[in-house]
Coordinates of C-alpha atoms in Angstrom, one line a residue:
M107 CA 0.1 0.0 0.2
T108 CA 1.5 3.4 -1.0
I109 CA -0.3 6.4 0.6
S110 CA -0.1 10.0 -0.4
I111 CA -0.7 12.6 2.3
I112 CA -1.7 16.1 0.9
G113 CA -1.1 18.5 4.0
I114 CA 1.6 17.5 6.0
G115 CA 0.4 18.9 9.3
L116 CA -0.9 17.5 12.9
I117 CA -3.5 15.3 11.2
G118 CA -1.5 14.5 8.2
G119 CA 1.7 13.7 9.6
S120 CA 0.2 11.9 12.8
L121 CA -1.8 9.6 10.2
A122 CA 1.7 8.9 8.2
I123 CA 3.3 8.1 11.4
T124 CA 0.5 5.4 12.6
L125 CA 0.0 4.0 9.3
K126 CA 3.6 3.4 8.3
E127 CA 4.4 2.0 12.2
N128 CA 1.5 -0.5 11.9
G129 CA 2.1 -1.7 8.6
F130 CA -1.1 -0.3 6.9
A131 CA 1.2 1.5 4.7
Q132 CA 4.9 0.3 3.3
R133 CA 5.3 3.6 1.5
I134 CA 4.2 7.2 2.6
I135 CA 4.5 10.1 0.0
G136 CA 4.1 13.4 1.3
V137 CA 2.7 16.7 -0.6
D138 CA 2.7 20.3 0.7
V139 CA 2.6 23.7 -0.7
N140 CA 5.1 24.1 1.9
P141 CA 8.6 22.8 0.8
D142 CA 9.9 23.4 4.8
N143 CA 7.0 20.8 5.6
I144 CA 8.2 18.2 3.3
D145 CA 11.8 19.0 4.6
K146 CA 10.9 18.9 8.4
A147 CA 8.6 15.5 7.6
I148 CA 11.3 13.7 6.0
R149 CA 13.7 14.6 8.5
R150 CA 11.2 13.1 11.3
R151 CA 10.4 10.4 9.1
L152 CA 6.8 11.0 9.0
I153 CA 7.2 10.5 5.2
D154 CA 9.5 8.5 2.8
E155 CA 9.6 11.0 0.1
G156 CA 7.8 14.3 -1.0
K157 CA 6.7 14.8 -4.7
T158 CA 4.5 17.0 -6.7
L159 CA 0.5 16.4 -6.6
D160 CA 0.7 14.7 -10.1
E161 CA 3.4 12.6 -9.0
A162 CA 2.1 11.4 -6.1
I163 CA -1.6 10.4 -7.2
A164 CA -0.1 8.6 -10.3
E165 CA 2.1 6.5 -7.7
S166 CA -0.6 5.9 -4.9
D167 CA -3.2 3.3 -4.2
L168 CA -4.8 5.9 -1.6
I169 CA -4.8 9.5 -1.3
I170 CA -5.3 11.4 1.9
V171 CA -6.5 15.0 1.6
A172 CA -5.6 16.8 4.9
T173 CA -5.3 20.3 4.2
P174 CA -7.4 22.9 5.9
V175 CA -10.7 22.7 4.8
D176 CA -11.1 25.6 2.7
S177 CA -8.8 24.4 0.7
M178 CA -10.4 21.0 0.3
T179 CA -13.4 22.2 -1.7
R180 CA -10.7 23.0 -4.1
V181 CA -8.3 20.1 -4.1
L182 CA -10.3 17.3 -3.7
P183 CA -11.8 17.8 -7.1
L184 CA -8.4 18.1 -8.8
V185 CA -7.5 14.9 -7.1
L186 CA -10.7 12.9 -8.0
D187 CA -9.8 14.4 -11.9
K188 CA -6.3 12.3 -11.7
I189 CA -7.4 9.1 -10.3
N190 CA -8.5 5.6 -11.7
E191 CA -11.2 3.1 -10.8
K192 CA -8.7 1.2 -8.3
Q193 CA -7.7 4.4 -6.4
V194 CA -9.4 5.7 -3.5
V195 CA -9.6 9.2 -1.8
I196 CA -10.5 10.7 1.4
D197 CA -10.4 13.7 3.5
V198 CA -9.9 14.4 7.2
G199 CA -11.7 17.4 7.6
S200 CA -13.8 18.8 10.5
T201 CA -16.4 20.1 8.5
K202 CA -18.8 18.0 5.7
T203 CA -21.3 19.7 4.3
L204 CA -19.5 22.0 1.7
I205 CA -16.8 19.6 1.1
L206 CA -19.4 16.9 0.1
E207 CA -21.3 19.5 -2.1
A208 CA -17.9 20.2 -4.0
V209 CA -17.5 16.7 -5.2
Q210 CA -21.3 15.5 -5.1
D211 CA -21.2 15.7 -9.1
H212 CA -18.0 14.4 -9.8
P213 CA -17.7 11.2 -12.2
M214 CA -15.2 9.9 -9.6
R215 CA -17.3 10.5 -6.7
R216 CA -17.7 6.8 -5.7
R217 CA -14.1 6.7 -5.1
F218 CA -14.3 9.2 -2.3
V219 CA -15.0 8.4 1.3
A220 CA -15.6 11.2 3.2
T221 CA -14.0 10.7 7.0
H222 CA -13.4 12.9 10.1
P223 CA -11.0 11.1 12.4
M224 CA -11.9 12.9 15.8
A225 CA -8.5 13.6 17.4
G226 CA -6.1 16.6 17.6
T227 CA -3.9 18.8 19.9
E228 CA -3.8 22.7 19.8
Y229 CA -0.3 22.4 18.1
S230 CA -0.2 22.6 14.3
G231 CA 2.7 21.7 11.3
P232 CA 4.7 18.7 10.9
E233 CA 6.7 19.0 14.2
A234 CA 3.0 18.7 16.2
A235 CA 2.4 15.2 14.6
V236 CA 2.8 12.4 17.4
P237 CA 2.4 8.8 17.2
K238 CA -0.8 7.2 18.8
L239 CA -2.8 10.5 18.5
F240 CA -5.9 8.7 17.1
E241 CA -5.7 5.4 19.1
H242 CA -9.2 4.5 20.5
K243 CA -10.7 7.8 19.2
Y244 CA -14.0 8.0 17.1
T245 CA -13.8 8.4 13.5
V246 CA -17.0 9.5 11.3
L247 CA -17.6 8.3 7.7
C248 CA -20.1 10.3 6.1
D249 CA -22.6 9.4 3.3
V250 CA -21.2 6.3 2.6
E251 CA -23.9 5.0 0.5
H252 CA -22.4 7.4 -2.2
S253 CA -19.1 5.5 -2.3
D254 CA -18.1 2.4 -3.6
D255 CA -18.4 -0.5 -1.4
D256 CA -14.7 -1.6 -1.8
A257 CA -13.8 1.9 -1.2
V258 CA -15.4 2.3 2.1
Q259 CA -14.2 -1.4 3.2
L260 CA -10.7 -0.1 2.6
I261 CA -11.0 3.2 4.8
E262 CA -12.8 1.1 7.6
S263 CA -9.9 -1.5 7.7
L264 CA -7.5 1.9 7.5
Y265 CA -8.9 3.1 10.7
Q266 CA -9.5 0.0 12.5
S267 CA -5.9 -0.8 12.1
I268 CA -5.2 2.1 14.1
P269 CA -7.6 1.4 15.8
M270 CA -10.2 3.7 15.8
N271 CA -14.3 3.2 16.6
I272 CA -16.1 4.2 13.5
I273 CA -19.4 5.8 13.2
H274 CA -21.4 6.7 10.5
F275 CA -23.4 9.9 9.7
D276 CA -24.7 12.1 7.1
G277 CA -22.5 15.2 6.4
A278 CA -25.5 17.7 7.8
S279 CA -25.7 15.6 11.2
H280 CA -21.8 15.7 11.2
D281 CA -21.8 19.4 11.0
I282 CA -24.2 19.9 13.7
H283 CA -22.6 17.5 16.1
T284 CA -19.2 18.7 15.8
A285 CA -20.5 22.3 16.3
Y286 CA -21.4 21.4 19.8
V287 CA -18.7 19.0 20.7
S288 CA -15.6 20.9 19.0
H289 CA -16.1 23.9 17.4
I290 CA -17.9 25.8 20.2
S291 CA -15.2 24.5 22.6
H292 CA -12.6 26.6 20.4
I293 CA -14.4 29.6 20.3
S294 CA -15.0 29.4 24.2
S295 CA -11.3 29.1 24.4
F296 CA -10.3 31.9 22.5
A297 CA -12.9 34.3 24.2
L298 CA -11.4 33.1 27.5
A299 CA -8.0 33.9 26.4
L300 CA -8.9 37.4 25.0
T301 CA -10.9 38.2 28.4
V302 CA -7.8 37.0 30.5
L303 CA -5.5 39.1 28.3
A304 CA -7.5 42.1 28.4
K305 CA -8.0 42.1 32.3
E306 CA -4.5 41.1 33.2
K307 CA -1.9 43.0 31.6
D308 CA 1.0 41.6 33.8
E309 CA 1.6 38.2 31.9
E310 CA 4.1 37.2 34.7
R311 CA 1.2 37.1 37.0
I312 CA -1.2 35.1 34.6
F313 CA 1.9 32.6 34.3
E314 CA 2.2 32.3 38.2
L315 CA -1.4 31.9 38.8
A316 CA -2.4 29.6 36.3
S317 CA -4.1 26.4 37.6
T318 CA -4.1 23.1 35.7
G319 CA -8.1 24.2 35.6
F320 CA -7.3 27.4 33.8
S321 CA -4.7 25.7 32.0
S322 CA -6.7 22.8 30.4
T323 CA -9.6 25.3 29.8
V324 CA -7.7 27.7 27.6
R325 CA -5.3 25.3 25.9
L326 CA -7.1 25.3 22.7
A327 CA -6.7 28.9 22.2
K328 CA -3.1 28.1 21.3
S329 CA -4.7 26.5 18.2
S330 CA -4.0 28.0 14.7
P331 CA -6.2 30.5 13.1
D332 CA -5.1 29.3 9.7
T333 CA -6.8 26.1 10.6
W334 CA -9.9 27.2 12.7
I335 CA -10.9 30.2 10.7
P336 CA -12.1 28.2 7.6
I337 CA -13.6 25.8 10.0
F338 CA -15.8 28.3 11.0
R339 CA -16.6 29.7 7.8
Q340 CA -17.8 26.4 6.5
N341 CA -19.8 25.5 9.5
R342 CA -20.9 29.1 10.3
D343 CA -24.8 28.5 10.7
N344 CA -24.3 25.7 13.0
V345 CA -21.6 27.4 15.0
L346 CA -23.9 30.4 15.5
D347 CA -26.7 28.3 16.5
V348 CA -24.7 26.7 19.5
L349 CA -23.0 30.1 20.3
D350 CA -26.3 31.6 20.8
E351 CA -27.4 28.9 23.2
H352 CA -23.6 29.1 24.9
I353 CA -24.2 33.0 25.4
N354 CA -27.7 32.4 26.9
Q355 CA -26.2 30.2 29.3
L356 CA -23.7 32.9 30.2
S357 CA -26.1 35.4 30.4
Q358 CA -28.0 33.2 33.1
F359 CA -25.1 33.1 35.2
R360 CA -24.6 36.5 35.3
S361 CA -27.9 37.4 36.2
L362 CA -27.8 34.9 39.1
L363 CA -24.5 36.5 40.3
I364 CA -26.1 40.0 40.1
K365 CA -29.1 38.9 42.1
K366 CA -27.0 37.0 44.4
D367 CA -29.3 33.8 43.8
F368 CA -26.7 31.2 44.7
D369 CA -29.2 28.4 45.1
T370 CA -30.2 28.5 41.7
F371 CA -26.6 28.8 40.7
H372 CA -26.0 25.5 42.7
K373 CA -28.5 23.9 40.9
L374 CA -27.2 24.6 37.5
I375 CA -23.8 23.6 38.4
S376 CA -25.2 20.6 39.8
E377 CA -27.2 19.8 36.4
A378 CA -23.8 20.6 34.6
N379 CA -22.3 17.8 36.5
Q380 CA -24.5 15.4 34.5
I381 CA -21.9 15.7 31.7
R382 CA -19.9 13.2 33.7
K383 CA -22.4 10.4 32.3
I384 CA -21.0 11.5 28.9
I385 CA -17.4 12.1 29.3
S386 CA -15.6 10.1 32.3

């Protein structure tokens, strides 16, 4: 199995490490618009070699598109233009609706499988790639009825080899769910970081007083805007919906503090504690 990965960042690079180490891929080719990323990936042995897009597609059994989601809508049709009936293409994007629309009428659509491995860190670039990032996490396969059975089976085998848990969604449902479990978390973290930076001008005091709770809450604020602005752009409506609800909850807490209604505040925190049933 020769696999090309287009976009050698955190996700693409971590997949490269994993699939080479577990034997699913015998050869990994890297493609990236930034030559420095290819050099770093080769030095870190994430990939075996770097090639142009055309060269990589011609030599690959499987092509993984791991670029920012805005560029996926442009890159995926170009990749599908160049493959044959035996090759398979996947994306690993955090949004799905616009990506699926970009390829829905392509004559090679059935050789494409839309996926989203639900894992990551706040870091980016090939230097952020780590082994075992995806182990025992969930990956979503979207609209598989529009893909060939053998293509779906190959991709399920890929994720099972990591191993990951596989679930199926339609693209619209995927985007709604990720708005609630991923995208709003990043917006909240960005907002909290800006709040603290606006109120606390002495950075040394922030560092000294930062507890593990603060660090874990604001960790996502270190995420790259180059990754997240395209996600917010593509999933804007769903993110706005969940953001409105989040603002309502914050406003409720503010009102209770103004009223000194700590009994109701206690009740709401107890209700929030029920999240432990979902997240251990």
